[in-house]
Amino acid sequence: MKFSYIILGAVICFILSACADNNIETRLSKGQANHSTKTDKAVVYSEVQLVHFNKEELINAADTIIKGTVLSQEVQKSFEGFPATDTIIQVQTVYKGEPGETVEIRTEGGETEDMILITDEAITPSFEMNEEVIVFLSADKGSRPDENDFGYYVIGQAQGVFSLKDSLQSEIIENNTKTISFDVNNIQSEINAWVEIH
């Protein structure tokens, strides 16, 4: 239910915060104000409210929790017409759920041929090519027209992404918002303990 409110809030914020960047300042500084230079892309800024999750809520809200490696990323338009990035992750370990060999995760933001959607980097999940991550995912996409175009969303936005690039230096991993941590050697038992409670 919380996830539906997050999506609804994000859509409303996208619509309300959309603003086109026509590069007026650039044209004025170059003396091109009177020429009919057409802008190639609209720039849209997205602001979303982050619903905070604790460890128990994150675990129980997730349909699927996996460890894997980022294989590819592709930006395309969502059904609302805004850029969205689909990330493919090769599954190495399954902590919860029954995913396939790969998972496809959709996050808001990116750049298409006619638009750039800029999201809050502190809130929106982000991935790097070949990065090893643990992600908390939901397959509940509601009744979106494009629900079959991708597999999952990240639960809690950036709260549901744990990068393992620093795990060689520490056995404790933190999510991208630095609000939840796990012992990388005991993550399965921590997940099982919270799942058994509910």
PDB file of C-alpha atoms in Angstrom:
ATOM      1  CA  MET A   1       0.000   0.000   0.000  1.00  0.00           C
ATOM      2  CA  LYS A   2       2.823   2.400   0.895  1.00  0.00           C
ATOM      3  CA  PHE A   3       4.403   1.593  -2.456  1.00  0.00           C
ATOM      4  CA  SER A   4       1.277   2.736  -4.333  1.00  0.00           C
ATOM      5  CA  TYR A   5       1.424   6.065  -2.482  1.00  0.00           C
ATOM      6  CA  ILE A   6       5.090   6.455  -3.426  1.00  0.00           C
ATOM      7  CA  ILE A   7       4.305   5.887  -7.107  1.00  0.00           C
ATOM      8  CA  LEU A   8       1.313   8.230  -6.997  1.00  0.00           C
ATOM      9  CA  GLY A   9       3.405  10.885  -5.235  1.00  0.00           C
ATOM     10  CA  ALA A  10       6.195  10.521  -7.783  1.00  0.00           C
ATOM     11  CA  VAL A  11       3.801  10.899 -10.716  1.00  0.00           C
ATOM     12  CA  ILE A  12       2.221  14.005  -9.188  1.00  0.00           C
ATOM     13  CA  CYS A  13       5.644  15.516  -8.505  1.00  0.00           C
ATOM     14  CA  PHE A  14       6.791  14.774 -12.074  1.00  0.00           C
ATOM     15  CA  ILE A  15       3.797  16.559 -13.490  1.00  0.00           C
ATOM     16  CA  LEU A  16       3.999  19.532 -11.115  1.00  0.00           C
ATOM     17  CA  SER A  17       7.756  20.005 -11.362  1.00  0.00           C
ATOM     18  CA  ALA A  18       8.135  19.697 -15.131  1.00  0.00           C
ATOM     19  CA  CYS A  19       9.880  22.667 -16.636  1.00  0.00           C
ATOM     20  CA  ALA A  20      11.468  23.030 -20.024  1.00  0.00           C
ATOM     21  CA  ASP A  21      14.971  24.385 -20.375  1.00  0.00           C
ATOM     22  CA  ASN A  22      15.073  26.399 -23.589  1.00  0.00           C
ATOM     23  CA  ASN A  23      18.682  27.493 -23.113  1.00  0.00           C
ATOM     24  CA  ILE A  24      17.581  31.165 -23.195  1.00  0.00           C
ATOM     25  CA  GLU A  25      20.594  32.314 -21.169  1.00  0.00           C
ATOM     26  CA  THR A  26      22.967  30.538 -23.550  1.00  0.00           C
ATOM     27  CA  ARG A  27      21.328  32.078 -26.605  1.00  0.00           C
ATOM     28  CA  LEU A  28      21.320  35.556 -25.032  1.00  0.00           C
ATOM     29  CA  SER A  29      25.001  35.311 -24.117  1.00  0.00           C
ATOM     30  CA  LYS A  30      25.821  34.264 -27.685  1.00  0.00           C
ATOM     31  CA  GLY A  31      23.630  36.958 -29.217  1.00  0.00           C
ATOM     32  CA  GLN A  32      21.190  34.424 -30.655  1.00  0.00           C
ATOM     33  CA  ALA A  33      18.061  35.749 -28.956  1.00  0.00           C
ATOM     34  CA  ASN A  34      16.428  36.750 -32.233  1.00  0.00           C
ATOM     35  CA  HIS A  35      17.238  33.544 -34.093  1.00  0.00           C
ATOM     36  CA  SER A  36      14.798  30.641 -34.088  1.00  0.00           C
ATOM     37  CA  THR A  37      17.060  28.050 -32.464  1.00  0.00           C
ATOM     38  CA  LYS A  38      15.024  25.037 -31.438  1.00  0.00           C
ATOM     39  CA  THR A  39      15.852  23.273 -28.181  1.00  0.00           C
ATOM     40  CA  ASP A  40      16.545  19.572 -28.614  1.00  0.00           C
ATOM     41  CA  LYS A  41      15.430  18.330 -25.212  1.00  0.00           C
ATOM     42  CA  ALA A  42      13.120  19.293 -22.399  1.00  0.00           C
ATOM     43  CA  VAL A  43      14.686  19.136 -18.953  1.00  0.00           C
ATOM     44  CA  VAL A  44      12.376  17.941 -16.182  1.00  0.00           C
ATOM     45  CA  TYR A  45      13.237  18.046 -12.494  1.00  0.00           C
ATOM     46  CA  SER A  46      11.597  15.503 -10.224  1.00  0.00           C
ATOM     47  CA  GLU A  47      11.127  15.941  -6.508  1.00  0.00           C
ATOM     48  CA  VAL A  48       9.728  13.081  -4.446  1.00  0.00           C
ATOM     49  CA  GLN A  49       8.979  12.635  -0.799  1.00  0.00           C
ATOM     50  CA  LEU A  50      10.825   9.683   0.675  1.00  0.00           C
ATOM     51  CA  VAL A  51       8.771   7.328   2.819  1.00  0.00           C
ATOM     52  CA  HIS A  52      11.207   6.046   5.443  1.00  0.00           C
ATOM     53  CA  PHE A  53      11.489   2.311   6.055  1.00  0.00           C
ATOM     54  CA  ASN A  54      13.118   0.559   8.979  1.00  0.00           C
ATOM     55  CA  LYS A  55      14.843  -2.801   8.489  1.00  0.00           C
ATOM     56  CA  GLU A  56      11.739  -4.853   9.343  1.00  0.00           C
ATOM     57  CA  GLU A  57       9.510  -2.864   6.973  1.00  0.00           C
ATOM     58  CA  LEU A  58      12.044  -3.089   4.148  1.00  0.00           C
ATOM     59  CA  ILE A  59      12.359  -6.876   4.486  1.00  0.00           C
ATOM     60  CA  ASN A  60       8.635  -7.510   4.776  1.00  0.00           C
ATOM     61  CA  ALA A  61       7.636  -5.138   1.957  1.00  0.00           C
ATOM     62  CA  ALA A  62      10.007  -6.861  -0.478  1.00  0.00           C
ATOM     63  CA  ASP A  63       8.695  -9.680  -2.683  1.00  0.00           C
ATOM     64  CA  THR A  64      12.250 -10.484  -3.690  1.00  0.00           C
ATOM     65  CA  ILE A  65      15.659  -9.816  -2.140  1.00  0.00           C
ATOM     66  CA  ILE A  66      18.716 -10.714  -4.206  1.00  0.00           C
ATOM     67  CA  LYS A  67      22.431 -10.200  -4.515  1.00  0.00           C
ATOM     68  CA  GLY A  68      23.651  -9.720  -8.057  1.00  0.00           C
ATOM     69  CA  THR A  69      25.769  -7.884 -10.596  1.00  0.00           C
ATOM     70  CA  VAL A  70      24.577  -5.058 -12.849  1.00  0.00           C
ATOM     71  CA  LEU A  71      24.725  -6.258 -16.466  1.00  0.00           C
ATOM     72  CA  SER A  72      23.080  -3.469 -18.458  1.00  0.00           C
ATOM     73  CA  GLN A  73      20.999  -0.308 -18.343  1.00  0.00           C
ATOM     74  CA  GLU A  74      18.617   1.119 -20.913  1.00  0.00           C
ATOM     75  CA  VAL A  75      16.605   4.330 -20.803  1.00  0.00           C
ATOM     76  CA  GLN A  76      13.147   4.385 -22.330  1.00  0.00           C
ATOM     77  CA  LYS A  77       9.902   6.284 -21.883  1.00  0.00           C
ATOM     78  CA  SER A  78       7.492   5.235 -19.166  1.00  0.00           C
ATOM     79  CA  PHE A  79       3.764   5.219 -19.918  1.00  0.00           C
ATOM     80  CA  GLU A  80       3.646   8.797 -18.546  1.00  0.00           C
ATOM     81  CA  GLY A  81       6.132   9.875 -21.224  1.00  0.00           C
ATOM     82  CA  PHE A  82       9.035  10.464 -18.822  1.00  0.00           C
ATOM     83  CA  PRO A  83      12.450   8.791 -19.079  1.00  0.00           C
ATOM     84  CA  ALA A  84      12.881   5.674 -16.953  1.00  0.00           C
ATOM     85  CA  THR A  85      15.980   3.499 -16.628  1.00  0.00           C
ATOM     86  CA  ASP A  86      15.632  -0.267 -16.802  1.00  0.00           C
ATOM     87  CA  THR A  87      18.552  -2.069 -15.136  1.00  0.00           C
ATOM     88  CA  ILE A  88      19.251  -5.765 -15.664  1.00  0.00           C
ATOM     89  CA  ILE A  89      20.947  -7.548 -12.745  1.00  0.00           C
ATOM     90  CA  GLN A  90      22.399 -11.063 -12.939  1.00  0.00           C
ATOM     91  CA  VAL A  91      21.155 -12.898  -9.846  1.00  0.00           C
ATOM     92  CA  GLN A  92      23.900 -14.543  -7.761  1.00  0.00           C
ATOM     93  CA  THR A  93      22.101 -15.201  -4.461  1.00  0.00           C
ATOM     94  CA  VAL A  94      18.387 -15.248  -3.618  1.00  0.00           C
ATOM     95  CA  TYR A  95      17.538 -14.249  -0.033  1.00  0.00           C
ATOM     96  CA  LYS A  96      13.771 -14.026  -0.534  1.00  0.00           C
ATOM     97  CA  GLY A  97      11.348 -14.743  -3.374  1.00  0.00           C
ATOM     98  CA  GLU A  98      11.695 -16.685  -6.597  1.00  0.00           C
ATOM     99  CA  PRO A  99      13.269 -14.486  -9.291  1.00  0.00           C
ATOM    100  CA  GLY A 100      14.693 -15.772 -12.542  1.00  0.00           C
ATOM    101  CA  GLU A 101      18.371 -15.763 -13.481  1.00  0.00           C
ATOM    102  CA  THR A 102      18.131 -12.013 -14.025  1.00  0.00           C
ATOM    103  CA  VAL A 103      15.871  -9.258 -12.692  1.00  0.00           C
ATOM    104  CA  GLU A 104      14.835  -6.102 -14.552  1.00  0.00           C
ATOM    105  CA  ILE A 105      14.431  -3.093 -12.284  1.00  0.00           C
ATOM    106  CA  ARG A 106      12.815   0.193 -13.345  1.00  0.00           C
ATOM    107  CA  THR A 107      13.903   3.468 -11.772  1.00  0.00           C
ATOM    108  CA  GLU A 108      12.746   6.958 -12.666  1.00  0.00           C
ATOM    109  CA  GLY A 109      15.134   9.258 -14.492  1.00  0.00           C
ATOM    110  CA  GLY A 110      17.462   9.229 -17.446  1.00  0.00           C
ATOM    111  CA  GLU A 111      17.780  10.784 -20.863  1.00  0.00           C
ATOM    112  CA  THR A 112      15.800  10.008 -24.018  1.00  0.00           C
ATOM    113  CA  GLU A 113      16.004  11.622 -27.459  1.00  0.00           C
ATOM    114  CA  ASP A 114      13.663  14.443 -26.406  1.00  0.00           C
ATOM    115  CA  MET A 115      13.811  14.693 -22.610  1.00  0.00           C
ATOM    116  CA  ILE A 116      16.124  14.594 -19.614  1.00  0.00           C
ATOM    117  CA  LEU A 117      14.549  13.637 -16.287  1.00  0.00           C
ATOM    118  CA  ILE A 118      16.715  14.729 -13.359  1.00  0.00           C
ATOM    119  CA  THR A 119      15.908  13.029 -10.060  1.00  0.00           C
ATOM    120  CA  ASP A 120      17.161  13.546  -6.522  1.00  0.00           C
ATOM    121  CA  GLU A 121      20.316  11.415  -6.349  1.00  0.00           C
ATOM    122  CA  ALA A 122      19.931  10.959  -2.589  1.00  0.00           C
ATOM    123  CA  ILE A 123      16.490   9.369  -3.034  1.00  0.00           C
ATOM    124  CA  THR A 124      16.389   7.676  -6.438  1.00  0.00           C
ATOM    125  CA  PRO A 125      18.086   4.270  -6.710  1.00  0.00           C
ATOM    126  CA  SER A 126      21.137   4.267  -8.941  1.00  0.00           C
ATOM    127  CA  PHE A 127      23.383   1.529 -10.259  1.00  0.00           C
ATOM    128  CA  GLU A 128      26.791   1.334 -11.936  1.00  0.00           C
ATOM    129  CA  MET A 129      27.758  -1.163 -14.617  1.00  0.00           C
ATOM    130  CA  ASN A 130      29.338  -4.334 -13.130  1.00  0.00           C
ATOM    131  CA  GLU A 131      28.484  -3.159  -9.624  1.00  0.00           C
ATOM    132  CA  GLU A 132      27.629  -5.899  -7.135  1.00  0.00           C
ATOM    133  CA  VAL A 133      24.511  -5.033  -5.126  1.00  0.00           C
ATOM    134  CA  ILE A 134      21.903  -6.389  -2.764  1.00  0.00           C
ATOM    135  CA  VAL A 135      18.448  -5.082  -3.699  1.00  0.00           C
ATOM    136  CA  PHE A 136      15.026  -5.244  -2.034  1.00  0.00           C
ATOM    137  CA  LEU A 137      12.398  -5.469  -4.760  1.00  0.00           C
ATOM    138  CA  SER A 138       8.653  -5.366  -5.315  1.00  0.00           C
ATOM    139  CA  ALA A 139       6.833  -6.849  -8.300  1.00  0.00           C
ATOM    140  CA  ASP A 140       3.661  -4.921  -7.352  1.00  0.00           C
ATOM    141  CA  LYS A 141       3.303  -2.383 -10.144  1.00  0.00           C
ATOM    142  CA  GLY A 142      -0.385  -1.746  -9.708  1.00  0.00           C
ATOM    143  CA  SER A 143      -2.424  -1.462 -12.896  1.00  0.00           C
ATOM    144  CA  ARG A 144       0.065   0.528 -14.953  1.00  0.00           C
ATOM    145  CA  PRO A 145      -0.330   0.280 -18.734  1.00  0.00           C
ATOM    146  CA  ASP A 146       3.378  -0.643 -18.976  1.00  0.00           C
ATOM    147  CA  GLU A 147       3.372  -3.182 -16.131  1.00  0.00           C
ATOM    148  CA  ASN A 148       4.665  -5.934 -18.453  1.00  0.00           C
ATOM    149  CA  ASP A 149       7.617  -3.835 -19.685  1.00  0.00           C
ATOM    150  CA  PHE A 150       9.734  -4.505 -16.582  1.00  0.00           C
ATOM    151  CA  GLY A 151       9.897  -6.792 -13.568  1.00  0.00           C
ATOM    152  CA  TYR A 152      10.457  -4.858 -10.363  1.00  0.00           C
ATOM    153  CA  TYR A 153      10.719  -1.593  -8.476  1.00  0.00           C
ATOM    154  CA  VAL A 154      13.161  -1.017  -5.616  1.00  0.00           C
ATOM    155  CA  ILE A 155      11.396  -0.923  -2.228  1.00  0.00           C
ATOM    156  CA  GLY A 156      11.943   2.396  -0.422  1.00  0.00           C
ATOM    157  CA  GLN A 157      13.776   3.969  -3.368  1.00  0.00           C
ATOM    158  CA  ALA A 158      17.524   4.246  -2.519  1.00  0.00           C
ATOM    159  CA  GLN A 159      16.841   2.689   0.891  1.00  0.00           C
ATOM    160  CA  GLY A 160      16.458  -0.675  -0.869  1.00  0.00           C
ATOM    161  CA  VAL A 161      19.891  -0.677  -2.565  1.00  0.00           C
ATOM    162  CA  PHE A 162      23.050  -1.892  -0.828  1.00  0.00           C
ATOM    163  CA  SER A 163      26.245  -1.541  -2.863  1.00  0.00           C
ATOM    164  CA  LEU A 164      28.897  -4.156  -2.126  1.00  0.00           C
ATOM    165  CA  LYS A 165      31.816  -2.215  -3.595  1.00  0.00           C
ATOM    166  CA  ASP A 166      33.093  -1.396  -0.090  1.00  0.00           C
ATOM    167  CA  SER A 167      32.266  -4.797   1.430  1.00  0.00           C
ATOM    168  CA  LEU A 168      35.898  -5.946   1.215  1.00  0.00           C
ATOM    169  CA  GLN A 169      36.837  -3.252   3.713  1.00  0.00           C
ATOM    170  CA  SER A 170      33.982  -3.914   6.146  1.00  0.00           C
ATOM    171  CA  GLU A 171      31.598  -6.723   7.006  1.00  0.00           C
ATOM    172  CA  ILE A 172      28.814  -4.194   7.596  1.00  0.00           C
ATOM    173  CA  ILE A 173      27.012  -2.892   4.516  1.00  0.00           C
ATOM    174  CA  GLU A 174      24.759   0.165   4.469  1.00  0.00           C
ATOM    175  CA  ASN A 175      22.031   1.096   2.054  1.00  0.00           C
ATOM    176  CA  ASN A 176      22.512   4.055  -0.269  1.00  0.00           C
ATOM    177  CA  THR A 177      20.780   6.403   2.192  1.00  0.00           C
ATOM    178  CA  LYS A 178      22.971   5.208   5.131  1.00  0.00           C
ATOM    179  CA  THR A 179      19.857   4.446   7.215  1.00  0.00           C
ATOM    180  CA  ILE A 180      19.863   0.627   7.341  1.00  0.00           C
ATOM    181  CA  SER A 181      22.769  -1.782   7.682  1.00  0.00           C
ATOM    182  CA  PHE A 182      23.351  -5.530   7.558  1.00  0.00           C
ATOM    183  CA  ASP A 183      26.207  -7.825   8.474  1.00  0.00           C
ATOM    184  CA  VAL A 184      27.139  -9.113   5.025  1.00  0.00           C
ATOM    185  CA  ASN A 185      28.014 -12.536   6.490  1.00  0.00           C
ATOM    186  CA  ASN A 186      24.652 -12.912   8.281  1.00  0.00           C
ATOM    187  CA  ILE A 187      22.196 -11.184   5.955  1.00  0.00           C
ATOM    188  CA  GLN A 188      20.211 -14.372   5.249  1.00  0.00           C
ATOM    189  CA  SER A 189      19.680 -15.099   8.949  1.00  0.00           C
ATOM    190  CA  GLU A 190      18.661 -11.461   9.606  1.00  0.00           C
ATOM    191  CA  ILE A 191      16.123 -11.611   6.764  1.00  0.00           C
ATOM    192  CA  ASN A 192      14.798 -14.977   7.939  1.00  0.00           C
ATOM    193  CA  ALA A 193      14.396 -13.694  11.502  1.00  0.00           C
ATOM    194  CA  TRP A 194      12.231 -10.737  10.383  1.00  0.00           C
ATOM    195  CA  VAL A 195      10.216 -12.835   7.917  1.00  0.00           C
ATOM    196  CA  GLU A 196       9.472 -15.472  10.596  1.00  0.00           C
ATOM    197  CA  ILE A 197       8.090 -12.779  12.922  1.00  0.00           C
ATOM    198  CA  HIS A 198       5.395 -11.949  10.351  1.00  0.00           C
TER     199      HIS A 198
END
